[in-house]
């Protein structure tokens, strides 16, 4: 496998459920990201992990809990979500270096909260 | 407060013609800009980038222009092809964080 892989591709969950989204990158990158894309809104950065440490948390509610066990894997644990959390969740990775960076995205998990 | 703005939510261009997508940014400290292309139900894919030390970068049918004084960049696609129909995002930011615009939906018609 190459690139950034996200599982599952689609997820429907009730508001009382607990689920996890998984992301794996095979690019040797040292930074991983979670983004949220809601309808008619810009891509919103949720979390950034650089060298396995969380370096950014953009005021994301605590019902979203990220985990980065190593530089290749990233999880987003979900619990007691709300219907408005329904969105496309995208994982990305990049090689953090001086200057610019190009991020590679997974295909996303389409989450529906019922 | 959006730091990156794409004011045209959609654009329709005839096949073979030039597509021009525009992006404005607010922070003059941004020094690296990228364009991503996104098809429905897929993640964005990197298209082309430009560093602030340049004012133009070309890759095949895609050219990005940067006007630092106007804080404006544009993506030119020529000739446009039906497969170019997608949402295009302008992004910028530091080494560990990208800020995205809202995207412009390009429709290339036959």
mmCIF file with all atom_site columns, C-alpha atoms in Angstrom:
data_model
loop_
_atom_site.group_PDB
_atom_site.id
_atom_site.type_symbol
_atom_site.label_atom_id
_atom_site.label_alt_id
_atom_site.label_comp_id
_atom_site.label_asym_id
_atom_site.label_entity_id
_atom_site.label_seq_id
_atom_site.pdbx_PDB_ins_code
_atom_site.Cartn_x
_atom_site.Cartn_y
_atom_site.Cartn_z
_atom_site.occupancy
_atom_site.B_iso_or_equiv
_atom_site.pdbx_formal_charge
_atom_site.auth_seq_id
_atom_site.auth_comp_id
_atom_site.auth_asym_id
_atom_site.auth_atom_id
_atom_site.pdbx_PDB_model_num
ATOM 1   C CA . UNK A 1 1   ? 0.000   0.000  0.000   1.00 0.00 ? 1   UNK A CA 1
ATOM 2   C CA . UNK A 1 2   ? 1.121   3.538  -0.604  1.00 0.00 ? 2   UNK A CA 1
ATOM 3   C CA . UNK A 1 3   ? -0.001  6.975  0.488   1.00 0.00 ? 3   UNK A CA 1
ATOM 4   C CA . UNK A 1 4   ? -2.467  7.692  3.249   1.00 0.00 ? 4   UNK A CA 1
ATOM 5   C CA . UNK A 1 5   ? -5.157  5.156  4.070   1.00 0.00 ? 5   UNK A CA 1
ATOM 6   C CA . UNK A 1 6   ? -8.231  5.843  6.161   1.00 0.00 ? 6   UNK A CA 1
ATOM 7   C CA . UNK A 1 7   ? -10.685 3.342  7.573   1.00 0.00 ? 7   UNK A CA 1
ATOM 8   C CA . UNK A 1 8   ? -13.587 3.019  7.582   1.00 0.00 ? 8   UNK A CA 1
ATOM 9   C CA . UNK A 1 9   ? -14.674 4.932  4.475   1.00 0.00 ? 9   UNK A CA 1
ATOM 10  C CA . UNK A 1 10  ? -18.198 5.313  5.813   1.00 0.00 ? 10  UNK A CA 1
ATOM 11  C CA . UNK A 1 11  ? -19.510 5.235  9.367   1.00 0.00 ? 11  UNK A CA 1
ATOM 12  C CA . UNK A 1 12  ? -22.975 5.665  10.811  1.00 0.00 ? 12  UNK A CA 1
ATOM 13  C CA . UNK A 1 13  ? -23.158 5.934  14.578  1.00 0.00 ? 13  UNK A CA 1
ATOM 14  C CA . UNK A 1 14  ? -25.683 6.806  17.238  1.00 0.00 ? 14  UNK A CA 1
ATOM 15  C CA . UNK A 1 15  ? -25.111 9.642  19.666  1.00 0.00 ? 15  UNK A CA 1
ATOM 16  C CA . UNK A 1 16  ? -24.331 7.239  22.502  1.00 0.00 ? 16  UNK A CA 1
ATOM 17  C CA . UNK A 1 17  ? -21.856 5.106  20.556  1.00 0.00 ? 17  UNK A CA 1
ATOM 18  C CA . UNK A 1 18  ? -18.091 5.047  20.778  1.00 0.00 ? 18  UNK A CA 1
ATOM 19  C CA . UNK A 1 19  ? -16.124 4.546  17.580  1.00 0.00 ? 19  UNK A CA 1
ATOM 20  C CA . UNK A 1 20  ? -12.654 5.229  16.244  1.00 0.00 ? 20  UNK A CA 1
ATOM 21  C CA . UNK A 1 21  ? -11.351 6.434  12.913  1.00 0.00 ? 21  UNK A CA 1
ATOM 22  C CA . UNK A 1 22  ? -8.014  5.100  11.773  1.00 0.00 ? 22  UNK A CA 1
ATOM 23  C CA . UNK A 1 23  ? -5.372  6.623  9.544   1.00 0.00 ? 23  UNK A CA 1
ATOM 24  C CA . UNK A 1 24  ? -2.133  5.077  8.341   1.00 0.00 ? 24  UNK A CA 1
ATOM 25  C CA . UNK A 1 25  ? 0.552   6.701  6.220   1.00 0.00 ? 25  UNK A CA 1
ATOM 26  C CA . UNK A 1 26  ? 3.218   4.839  4.265   1.00 0.00 ? 26  UNK A CA 1
ATOM 27  C CA . UNK A 1 27  ? 5.193   7.893  3.168   1.00 0.00 ? 27  UNK A CA 1
ATOM 28  C CA . UNK A 1 28  ? 7.717   8.153  5.988   1.00 0.00 ? 28  UNK A CA 1
ATOM 29  C CA . UNK A 1 29  ? 6.331   11.521 7.016   1.00 0.00 ? 29  UNK A CA 1
ATOM 30  C CA . UNK A 1 30  ? 6.811   12.997 10.486  1.00 0.00 ? 30  UNK A CA 1
ATOM 31  C CA . UNK A 1 31  ? 3.555   14.942 10.857  1.00 0.00 ? 31  UNK A CA 1
ATOM 32  C CA . UNK A 1 32  ? -0.077  13.858 10.716  1.00 0.00 ? 32  UNK A CA 1
ATOM 33  C CA . UNK A 1 33  ? -3.293  15.844 10.754  1.00 0.00 ? 33  UNK A CA 1
ATOM 34  C CA . UNK A 1 34  ? -7.016  15.493 11.221  1.00 0.00 ? 34  UNK A CA 1
ATOM 35  C CA . UNK A 1 35  ? -9.267  17.798 9.203   1.00 0.00 ? 35  UNK A CA 1
ATOM 36  C CA . UNK A 1 36  ? -13.044 18.123 9.165   1.00 0.00 ? 36  UNK A CA 1
ATOM 37  C CA . UNK A 1 37  ? -15.010 19.079 6.102   1.00 0.00 ? 37  UNK A CA 1
ATOM 38  C CA . UNK A 1 38  ? -18.614 20.078 6.654   1.00 0.00 ? 38  UNK A CA 1
ATOM 39  C CA . UNK A 1 39  ? -20.948 21.074 3.856   1.00 0.00 ? 39  UNK A CA 1
ATOM 40  C CA . UNK A 1 40  ? -20.209 24.525 2.435   1.00 0.00 ? 40  UNK A CA 1
ATOM 41  C CA . UNK A 1 41  ? -17.421 25.236 4.912   1.00 0.00 ? 41  UNK A CA 1
ATOM 42  C CA . UNK A 1 42  ? -13.653 25.393 4.486   1.00 0.00 ? 42  UNK A CA 1
ATOM 43  C CA . UNK A 1 43  ? -11.564 22.462 5.524   1.00 0.00 ? 43  UNK A CA 1
ATOM 44  C CA . UNK A 1 44  ? -11.089 22.866 9.263   1.00 0.00 ? 44  UNK A CA 1
ATOM 45  C CA . UNK A 1 45  ? -7.869  21.768 10.901  1.00 0.00 ? 45  UNK A CA 1
ATOM 46  C CA . UNK A 1 46  ? -8.639  19.800 14.061  1.00 0.00 ? 46  UNK A CA 1
ATOM 47  C CA . UNK A 1 47  ? -5.384  18.328 15.334  1.00 0.00 ? 47  UNK A CA 1
ATOM 48  C CA . UNK A 1 48  ? -1.726  18.295 14.349  1.00 0.00 ? 48  UNK A CA 1
ATOM 49  C CA . UNK A 1 49  ? 0.815   15.747 15.485  1.00 0.00 ? 49  UNK A CA 1
ATOM 50  C CA . UNK A 1 50  ? 4.447   16.439 14.739  1.00 0.00 ? 50  UNK A CA 1
ATOM 51  C CA . UNK A 1 51  ? 7.027   13.830 15.703  1.00 0.00 ? 51  UNK A CA 1
ATOM 52  C CA . UNK A 1 52  ? 4.219   12.035 17.566  1.00 0.00 ? 52  UNK A CA 1
ATOM 53  C CA . UNK A 1 53  ? 3.490   14.993 19.826  1.00 0.00 ? 53  UNK A CA 1
ATOM 54  C CA . UNK A 1 54  ? 0.275   16.942 19.576  1.00 0.00 ? 54  UNK A CA 1
ATOM 55  C CA . UNK A 1 55  ? 1.290   20.436 18.576  1.00 0.00 ? 55  UNK A CA 1
ATOM 56  C CA . UNK A 1 56  ? -2.085  21.861 17.790  1.00 0.00 ? 56  UNK A CA 1
ATOM 57  C CA . UNK A 1 57  ? -5.641  21.428 18.981  1.00 0.00 ? 57  UNK A CA 1
ATOM 58  C CA . UNK A 1 58  ? -7.971  23.894 17.312  1.00 0.00 ? 58  UNK A CA 1
ATOM 59  C CA . UNK A 1 59  ? -10.612 24.239 20.020  1.00 0.00 ? 59  UNK A CA 1
ATOM 60  C CA . UNK A 1 60  ? -12.055 20.868 19.207  1.00 0.00 ? 60  UNK A CA 1
ATOM 61  C CA . UNK A 1 61  ? -14.722 19.536 21.622  1.00 0.00 ? 61  UNK A CA 1
ATOM 62  C CA . UNK A 1 62  ? -13.544 16.841 23.990  1.00 0.00 ? 62  UNK A CA 1
ATOM 63  C CA . UNK A 1 63  ? -15.891 14.303 22.398  1.00 0.00 ? 63  UNK A CA 1
ATOM 64  C CA . UNK A 1 64  ? -13.137 14.062 19.751  1.00 0.00 ? 64  UNK A CA 1
ATOM 65  C CA . UNK A 1 65  ? -9.983  12.491 21.141  1.00 0.00 ? 65  UNK A CA 1
ATOM 66  C CA . UNK A 1 66  ? -6.910  11.957 18.932  1.00 0.00 ? 66  UNK A CA 1
ATOM 67  C CA . UNK A 1 67  ? -4.194  9.397  19.458  1.00 0.00 ? 67  UNK A CA 1
ATOM 68  C CA . UNK A 1 68  ? -0.877  9.062  17.655  1.00 0.00 ? 68  UNK A CA 1
ATOM 69  C CA . UNK A 1 69  ? 0.916   5.895  18.834  1.00 0.00 ? 69  UNK A CA 1
ATOM 70  C CA . UNK A 1 70  ? 3.702   6.273  16.258  1.00 0.00 ? 70  UNK A CA 1
ATOM 71  C CA . UNK A 1 71  ? 4.581   8.395  13.242  1.00 0.00 ? 71  UNK A CA 1
ATOM 72  C CA . UNK A 1 72  ? 2.677   6.131  10.855  1.00 0.00 ? 72  UNK A CA 1
ATOM 73  C CA . UNK A 1 73  ? -0.647  5.828  12.664  1.00 0.00 ? 73  UNK A CA 1
ATOM 74  C CA . UNK A 1 74  ? -3.253  8.296  13.807  1.00 0.00 ? 74  UNK A CA 1
ATOM 75  C CA . UNK A 1 75  ? -6.610  7.644  15.421  1.00 0.00 ? 75  UNK A CA 1
ATOM 76  C CA . UNK A 1 76  ? -9.616  9.798  16.152  1.00 0.00 ? 76  UNK A CA 1
ATOM 77  C CA . UNK A 1 77  ? -11.724 8.401  18.973  1.00 0.00 ? 77  UNK A CA 1
ATOM 78  C CA . UNK A 1 78  ? -15.344 9.491  18.930  1.00 0.00 ? 78  UNK A CA 1
ATOM 79  C CA . UNK A 1 79  ? -17.870 9.390  21.774  1.00 0.00 ? 79  UNK A CA 1
ATOM 80  C CA . UNK A 1 80  ? -21.241 10.973 22.467  1.00 0.00 ? 80  UNK A CA 1
ATOM 81  C CA . UNK A 1 81  ? -21.213 12.841 19.179  1.00 0.00 ? 81  UNK A CA 1
ATOM 82  C CA . UNK A 1 82  ? -23.926 15.201 17.984  1.00 0.00 ? 82  UNK A CA 1
ATOM 83  C CA . UNK A 1 83  ? -25.734 15.199 14.630  1.00 0.00 ? 83  UNK A CA 1
ATOM 84  C CA . UNK A 1 84  ? -23.852 18.378 13.658  1.00 0.00 ? 84  UNK A CA 1
ATOM 85  C CA . UNK A 1 85  ? -20.623 16.373 13.854  1.00 0.00 ? 85  UNK A CA 1
ATOM 86  C CA . UNK A 1 86  ? -21.676 14.581 10.674  1.00 0.00 ? 86  UNK A CA 1
ATOM 87  C CA . UNK A 1 87  ? -19.006 15.450 8.119   1.00 0.00 ? 87  UNK A CA 1
ATOM 88  C CA . UNK A 1 88  ? -16.124 14.123 6.046   1.00 0.00 ? 88  UNK A CA 1
ATOM 89  C CA . UNK A 1 89  ? -13.098 13.559 8.282   1.00 0.00 ? 89  UNK A CA 1
ATOM 90  C CA . UNK A 1 90  ? -9.795  13.711 6.466   1.00 0.00 ? 90  UNK A CA 1
ATOM 91  C CA . UNK A 1 91  ? -6.414  12.560 7.610   1.00 0.00 ? 91  UNK A CA 1
ATOM 92  C CA . UNK A 1 92  ? -3.227  13.968 6.087   1.00 0.00 ? 92  UNK A CA 1
ATOM 93  C CA . UNK A 1 93  ? 0.494   13.603 6.527   1.00 0.00 ? 93  UNK A CA 1
ATOM 94  C CA . UNK A 1 94  ? 3.490   15.688 5.586   1.00 0.00 ? 94  UNK A CA 1
ATOM 95  C CA . UNK A 1 95  ? 7.201   15.954 6.127   1.00 0.00 ? 95  UNK A CA 1
ATOM 96  C CA . UNK A 1 96  ? 7.728   18.965 8.342   1.00 0.00 ? 96  UNK A CA 1
ATOM 97  C CA . UNK A 1 97  ? 10.794  20.923 7.267   1.00 0.00 ? 97  UNK A CA 1
ATOM 98  C CA . UNK A 1 98  ? 11.891  24.523 6.976   1.00 0.00 ? 98  UNK A CA 1
ATOM 99  C CA . UNK A 1 99  ? 9.801   26.360 4.452   1.00 0.00 ? 99  UNK A CA 1
ATOM 100 C CA . UNK A 1 100 ? 6.816   24.925 2.693   1.00 0.00 ? 100 UNK A CA 1
ATOM 101 C CA . UNK A 1 101 ? 5.170   21.593 3.115   1.00 0.00 ? 101 UNK A CA 1
ATOM 102 C CA . UNK A 1 102 ? 2.922   19.539 0.927   1.00 0.00 ? 102 UNK A CA 1
ATOM 103 C CA . UNK A 1 103 ? 0.339   17.421 2.691   1.00 0.00 ? 103 UNK A CA 1
ATOM 104 C CA . UNK A 1 104 ? -0.983  14.157 1.329   1.00 0.00 ? 104 UNK A CA 1
ATOM 105 C CA . UNK A 1 105 ? -4.557  13.335 2.178   1.00 0.00 ? 105 UNK A CA 1
ATOM 106 C CA . UNK A 1 106 ? -6.433  10.117 2.681   1.00 0.00 ? 106 UNK A CA 1
ATOM 107 C CA . UNK A 1 107 ? -9.794  9.566  1.025   1.00 0.00 ? 107 UNK A CA 1
ATOM 108 C CA . UNK A 1 108 ? -11.654 10.448 4.198   1.00 0.00 ? 108 UNK A CA 1
ATOM 109 C CA . UNK A 1 109 ? -14.277 8.861  6.422   1.00 0.00 ? 109 UNK A CA 1
ATOM 110 C CA . UNK A 1 110 ? -17.842 9.978  5.787   1.00 0.00 ? 110 UNK A CA 1
ATOM 111 C CA . UNK A 1 111 ? -19.379 10.100 9.261   1.00 0.00 ? 111 UNK A CA 1
ATOM 112 C CA . UNK A 1 112 ? -23.102 10.287 9.885   1.00 0.00 ? 112 UNK A CA 1
ATOM 113 C CA . UNK A 1 113 ? -24.350 10.742 13.435  1.00 0.00 ? 113 UNK A CA 1
ATOM 114 C CA . UNK A 1 114 ? -27.960 9.728  13.946  1.00 0.00 ? 114 UNK A CA 1
ATOM 115 C CA . UNK B 2 1   ? -11.732 35.377 10.262  1.00 0.00 ? 1   UNK B CA 1
ATOM 116 C CA . UNK B 2 2   ? -10.667 33.650 7.078   1.00 0.00 ? 2   UNK B CA 1
ATOM 117 C CA . UNK B 2 3   ? -7.020  34.103 6.248   1.00 0.00 ? 3   UNK B CA 1
ATOM 118 C CA . UNK B 2 4   ? -7.451  32.587 2.813   1.00 0.00 ? 4   UNK B CA 1
ATOM 119 C CA . UNK B 2 5   ? -10.398 33.546 0.629   1.00 0.00 ? 5   UNK B CA 1
ATOM 120 C CA . UNK B 2 6   ? -11.671 32.134 -2.607  1.00 0.00 ? 6   UNK B CA 1
ATOM 121 C CA . UNK B 2 7   ? -14.443 34.516 -3.574  1.00 0.00 ? 7   UNK B CA 1
ATOM 122 C CA . UNK B 2 8   ? -15.809 32.550 -6.500  1.00 0.00 ? 8   UNK B CA 1
ATOM 123 C CA . UNK B 2 9   ? -17.637 29.460 -5.276  1.00 0.00 ? 9   UNK B CA 1
ATOM 124 C CA . UNK B 2 10  ? -18.035 28.137 -8.792  1.00 0.00 ? 10  UNK B CA 1
ATOM 125 C CA . UNK B 2 11  ? -16.704 28.552 -12.318 1.00 0.00 ? 11  UNK B CA 1
ATOM 126 C CA . UNK B 2 12  ? -17.844 27.076 -15.617 1.00 0.00 ? 12  UNK B CA 1
ATOM 127 C CA . UNK B 2 13  ? -15.438 26.918 -18.563 1.00 0.00 ? 13  UNK B CA 1
ATOM 128 C CA . UNK B 2 14  ? -15.690 25.366 -21.981 1.00 0.00 ? 14  UNK B CA 1
ATOM 129 C CA . UNK B 2 15  ? -13.329 22.523 -22.828 1.00 0.00 ? 15  UNK B CA 1
ATOM 130 C CA . UNK B 2 16  ? -10.124 23.807 -24.423 1.00 0.00 ? 16  UNK B CA 1
ATOM 131 C CA . UNK B 2 17  ? -10.433 27.276 -22.912 1.00 0.00 ? 17  UNK B CA 1
ATOM 132 C CA . UNK B 2 18  ? -8.469  28.698 -20.010 1.00 0.00 ? 18  UNK B CA 1
ATOM 133 C CA . UNK B 2 19  ? -9.693  28.298 -16.421 1.00 0.00 ? 19  UNK B CA 1
ATOM 134 C CA . UNK B 2 20  ? -8.564  30.929 -13.938 1.00 0.00 ? 20  UNK B CA 1
ATOM 135 C CA . UNK B 2 21  ? -9.121  30.335 -10.252 1.00 0.00 ? 21  UNK B CA 1
ATOM 136 C CA . UNK B 2 22  ? -8.358  33.093 -7.784  1.00 0.00 ? 22  UNK B CA 1
ATOM 137 C CA . UNK B 2 23  ? -7.322  33.257 -4.156  1.00 0.00 ? 23  UNK B CA 1
ATOM 138 C CA . UNK B 2 24  ? -6.640  36.135 -1.760  1.00 0.00 ? 24  UNK B CA 1
ATOM 139 C CA . UNK B 2 25  ? -4.818  35.941 1.546   1.00 0.00 ? 25  UNK B CA 1
ATOM 140 C CA . UNK B 2 26  ? -4.458  38.309 4.437   1.00 0.00 ? 26  UNK B CA 1
ATOM 141 C CA . UNK B 2 27  ? -1.183  37.436 6.147   1.00 0.00 ? 27  UNK B CA 1
ATOM 142 C CA . UNK B 2 28  ? 1.885   38.800 4.371   1.00 0.00 ? 28  UNK B CA 1
ATOM 143 C CA . UNK B 2 29  ? 4.027   36.398 6.419   1.00 0.00 ? 29  UNK B CA 1
ATOM 144 C CA . UNK B 2 30  ? 2.754   33.421 4.430   1.00 0.00 ? 30  UNK B CA 1
ATOM 145 C CA . UNK B 2 31  ? 5.596   32.248 2.256   1.00 0.00 ? 31  UNK B CA 1
ATOM 146 C CA . UNK B 2 32  ? 4.357   29.059 0.649   1.00 0.00 ? 32  UNK B CA 1
ATOM 147 C CA . UNK B 2 33  ? 1.164   28.455 -1.256  1.00 0.00 ? 33  UNK B CA 1
ATOM 148 C CA . UNK B 2 34  ? -0.410  25.318 -2.596  1.00 0.00 ? 34  UNK B CA 1
ATOM 149 C CA . UNK B 2 35  ? -3.364  24.356 -4.741  1.00 0.00 ? 35  UNK B CA 1
ATOM 150 C CA . UNK B 2 36  ? -5.271  21.166 -4.124  1.00 0.00 ? 36  UNK B CA 1
ATOM 151 C CA . UNK B 2 37  ? -7.873  19.493 -6.262  1.00 0.00 ? 37  UNK B CA 1
ATOM 152 C CA . UNK B 2 38  ? -10.715 17.496 -4.770  1.00 0.00 ? 38  UNK B CA 1
ATOM 153 C CA . UNK B 2 39  ? -13.197 15.119 -6.346  1.00 0.00 ? 39  UNK B CA 1
ATOM 154 C CA . UNK B 2 40  ? -16.415 14.220 -4.493  1.00 0.00 ? 40  UNK B CA 1
ATOM 155 C CA . UNK B 2 41  ? -16.016 11.694 -1.669  1.00 0.00 ? 41  UNK B CA 1
ATOM 156 C CA . UNK B 2 42  ? -12.233 11.775 -1.974  1.00 0.00 ? 42  UNK B CA 1
ATOM 157 C CA . UNK B 2 43  ? -9.470  13.550 -0.108  1.00 0.00 ? 43  UNK B CA 1
ATOM 158 C CA . UNK B 2 44  ? -7.752  16.561 -1.696  1.00 0.00 ? 44  UNK B CA 1
ATOM 159 C CA . UNK B 2 45  ? -4.769  15.850 -3.919  1.00 0.00 ? 45  UNK B CA 1
ATOM 160 C CA . UNK B 2 46  ? -1.847  18.188 -4.252  1.00 0.00 ? 46  UNK B CA 1
ATOM 161 C CA . UNK B 2 47  ? -1.662  19.985 -7.569  1.00 0.00 ? 47  UNK B CA 1
ATOM 162 C CA . UNK B 2 48  ? 0.986   22.675 -7.601  1.00 0.00 ? 48  UNK B CA 1
ATOM 163 C CA . UNK B 2 49  ? 2.788   24.998 -5.206  1.00 0.00 ? 49  UNK B CA 1
ATOM 164 C CA . UNK B 2 50  ? 4.707   28.235 -5.232  1.00 0.00 ? 50  UNK B CA 1
ATOM 165 C CA . UNK B 2 51  ? 7.194   29.812 -2.865  1.00 0.00 ? 51  UNK B CA 1
ATOM 166 C CA . UNK B 2 52  ? 7.072   33.527 -2.146  1.00 0.00 ? 52  UNK B CA 1
ATOM 167 C CA . UNK B 2 53  ? 10.479  33.966 -3.736  1.00 0.00 ? 53  UNK B CA 1
ATOM 168 C CA . UNK B 2 54  ? 8.848   33.287 -7.106  1.00 0.00 ? 54  UNK B CA 1
ATOM 169 C CA . UNK B 2 55  ? 5.972   34.925 -8.909  1.00 0.00 ? 55  UNK B CA 1
ATOM 170 C CA . UNK B 2 56  ? 5.200   32.065 -11.255 1.00 0.00 ? 56  UNK B CA 1
ATOM 171 C CA . UNK B 2 57  ? 5.415   28.283 -11.260 1.00 0.00 ? 57  UNK B CA 1
ATOM 172 C CA . UNK B 2 58  ? 4.407   26.103 -14.167 1.00 0.00 ? 58  UNK B CA 1
ATOM 173 C CA . UNK B 2 59  ? 3.710   22.385 -14.376 1.00 0.00 ? 59  UNK B CA 1
ATOM 174 C CA . UNK B 2 60  ? 2.246   21.166 -17.637 1.00 0.00 ? 60  UNK B CA 1
ATOM 175 C CA . UNK B 2 61  ? -1.198  22.667 -18.123 1.00 0.00 ? 61  UNK B CA 1
ATOM 176 C CA . UNK B 2 62  ? -1.151  24.242 -14.659 1.00 0.00 ? 62  UNK B CA 1
ATOM 177 C CA . UNK B 2 63  ? 0.456   27.571 -13.805 1.00 0.00 ? 63  UNK B CA 1
ATOM 178 C CA . UNK B 2 64  ? 0.246   29.401 -10.513 1.00 0.00 ? 64  UNK B CA 1
ATOM 179 C CA . UNK B 2 65  ? 0.893   33.121 -10.316 1.00 0.00 ? 65  UNK B CA 1
ATOM 180 C CA . UNK B 2 66  ? 1.695   34.970 -7.108  1.00 0.00 ? 66  UNK B CA 1
ATOM 181 C CA . UNK B 2 67  ? 1.258   38.710 -6.621  1.00 0.00 ? 67  UNK B CA 1
ATOM 182 C CA . UNK B 2 68  ? 2.709   39.420 -3.192  1.00 0.00 ? 68  UNK B CA 1
ATOM 183 C CA . UNK B 2 69  ? 1.899   43.115 -3.166  1.00 0.00 ? 69  UNK B CA 1
ATOM 184 C CA . UNK B 2 70  ? -1.771  42.336 -3.802  1.00 0.00 ? 70  UNK B CA 1
ATOM 185 C CA . UNK B 2 71  ? -1.704  39.204 -1.615  1.00 0.00 ? 71  UNK B CA 1
ATOM 186 C CA . UNK B 2 72  ? -3.266  37.348 -4.482  1.00 0.00 ? 72  UNK B CA 1
ATOM 187 C CA . UNK B 2 73  ? -2.574  34.134 -6.268  1.00 0.00 ? 73  UNK B CA 1
ATOM 188 C CA . UNK B 2 74  ? -4.225  32.484 -9.201  1.00 0.00 ? 74  UNK B CA 1
ATOM 189 C CA . UNK B 2 75  ? -4.238  29.084 -10.840 1.00 0.00 ? 75  UNK B CA 1
ATOM 190 C CA . UNK B 2 76  ? -4.431  28.910 -14.620 1.00 0.00 ? 76  UNK B CA 1
ATOM 191 C CA . UNK B 2 77  ? -5.417  25.704 -16.364 1.00 0.00 ? 77  UNK B CA 1
ATOM 192 C CA . UNK B 2 78  ? -4.951  25.669 -20.108 1.00 0.00 ? 78  UNK B CA 1
ATOM 193 C CA . UNK B 2 79  ? -6.366  23.973 -22.027 1.00 0.00 ? 79  UNK B CA 1
ATOM 194 C CA . UNK B 2 80  ? -9.154  22.941 -19.655 1.00 0.00 ? 80  UNK B CA 1
ATOM 195 C CA . UNK B 2 81  ? -10.333 19.347 -19.878 1.00 0.00 ? 81  UNK B CA 1
ATOM 196 C CA . UNK B 2 82  ? -13.512 17.667 -18.586 1.00 0.00 ? 82  UNK B CA 1
ATOM 197 C CA . UNK B 2 83  ? -11.407 15.699 -16.099 1.00 0.00 ? 83  UNK B CA 1
ATOM 198 C CA . UNK B 2 84  ? -10.418 18.984 -14.499 1.00 0.00 ? 84  UNK B CA 1
ATOM 199 C CA . UNK B 2 85  ? -13.953 19.343 -13.150 1.00 0.00 ? 85  UNK B CA 1
ATOM 200 C CA . UNK B 2 86  ? -13.479 19.310 -9.385  1.00 0.00 ? 86  UNK B CA 1
ATOM 201 C CA . UNK B 2 87  ? -13.252 21.608 -6.381  1.00 0.00 ? 87  UNK B CA 1
ATOM 202 C CA . UNK B 2 88  ? -9.980  23.515 -6.147  1.00 0.00 ? 88  UNK B CA 1
ATOM 203 C CA . UNK B 2 89  ? -8.612  24.671 -2.812  1.00 0.00 ? 89  UNK B CA 1
ATOM 204 C CA . UNK B 2 90  ? -6.020  27.330 -2.257  1.00 0.00 ? 90  UNK B CA 1
ATOM 205 C CA . UNK B 2 91  ? -3.920  26.741 0.846   1.00 0.00 ? 91  UNK B CA 1
ATOM 206 C CA . UNK B 2 92  ? -1.079  28.406 2.630   1.00 0.00 ? 92  UNK B CA 1
ATOM 207 C CA . UNK B 2 93  ? 0.608   28.274 5.981   1.00 0.00 ? 93  UNK B CA 1
ATOM 208 C CA . UNK B 2 94  ? 3.607   27.299 7.954   1.00 0.00 ? 94  UNK B CA 1
ATOM 209 C CA . UNK B 2 95  ? 5.524   24.054 7.868   1.00 0.00 ? 95  UNK B CA 1
ATOM 210 C CA . UNK B 2 96  ? 3.126   22.313 10.235  1.00 0.00 ? 96  UNK B CA 1
ATOM 211 C CA . UNK B 2 97  ? -0.207  23.890 9.462   1.00 0.00 ? 97  UNK B CA 1
ATOM 212 C CA . UNK B 2 98  ? -2.186  24.535 6.330   1.00 0.00 ? 98  UNK B CA 1
ATOM 213 C CA . UNK B 2 99  ? -4.997  27.051 6.062   1.00 0.00 ? 99  UNK B CA 1
ATOM 214 C CA . UNK B 2 100 ? -7.535  26.293 3.364   1.00 0.00 ? 100 UNK B CA 1
ATOM 215 C CA . UNK B 2 101 ? -9.875  28.512 1.390   1.00 0.00 ? 101 UNK B CA 1
ATOM 216 C CA . UNK B 2 102 ? -13.513 27.523 0.873   1.00 0.00 ? 102 UNK B CA 1
ATOM 217 C CA . UNK B 2 103 ? -12.815 26.151 -2.560  1.00 0.00 ? 103 UNK B CA 1
ATOM 218 C CA . UNK B 2 104 ? -13.971 26.910 -6.087  1.00 0.00 ? 104 UNK B CA 1
ATOM 219 C CA . UNK B 2 105 ? -15.983 24.323 -7.978  1.00 0.00 ? 105 UNK B CA 1
ATOM 220 C CA . UNK B 2 106 ? -14.776 24.167 -11.569 1.00 0.00 ? 106 UNK B CA 1
ATOM 221 C CA . UNK B 2 107 ? -17.028 22.669 -14.217 1.00 0.00 ? 107 UNK B CA 1
ATOM 222 C CA . UNK B 2 108 ? -15.472 22.091 -17.615 1.00 0.00 ? 108 UNK B CA 1
ATOM 223 C CA . UNK B 2 109 ? -18.168 21.687 -20.235 1.00 0.00 ? 109 UNK B CA 1
ATOM 224 C CA . UNK B 2 110 ? -17.948 20.026 -23.622 1.00 0.00 ? 110 UNK B CA 1
#
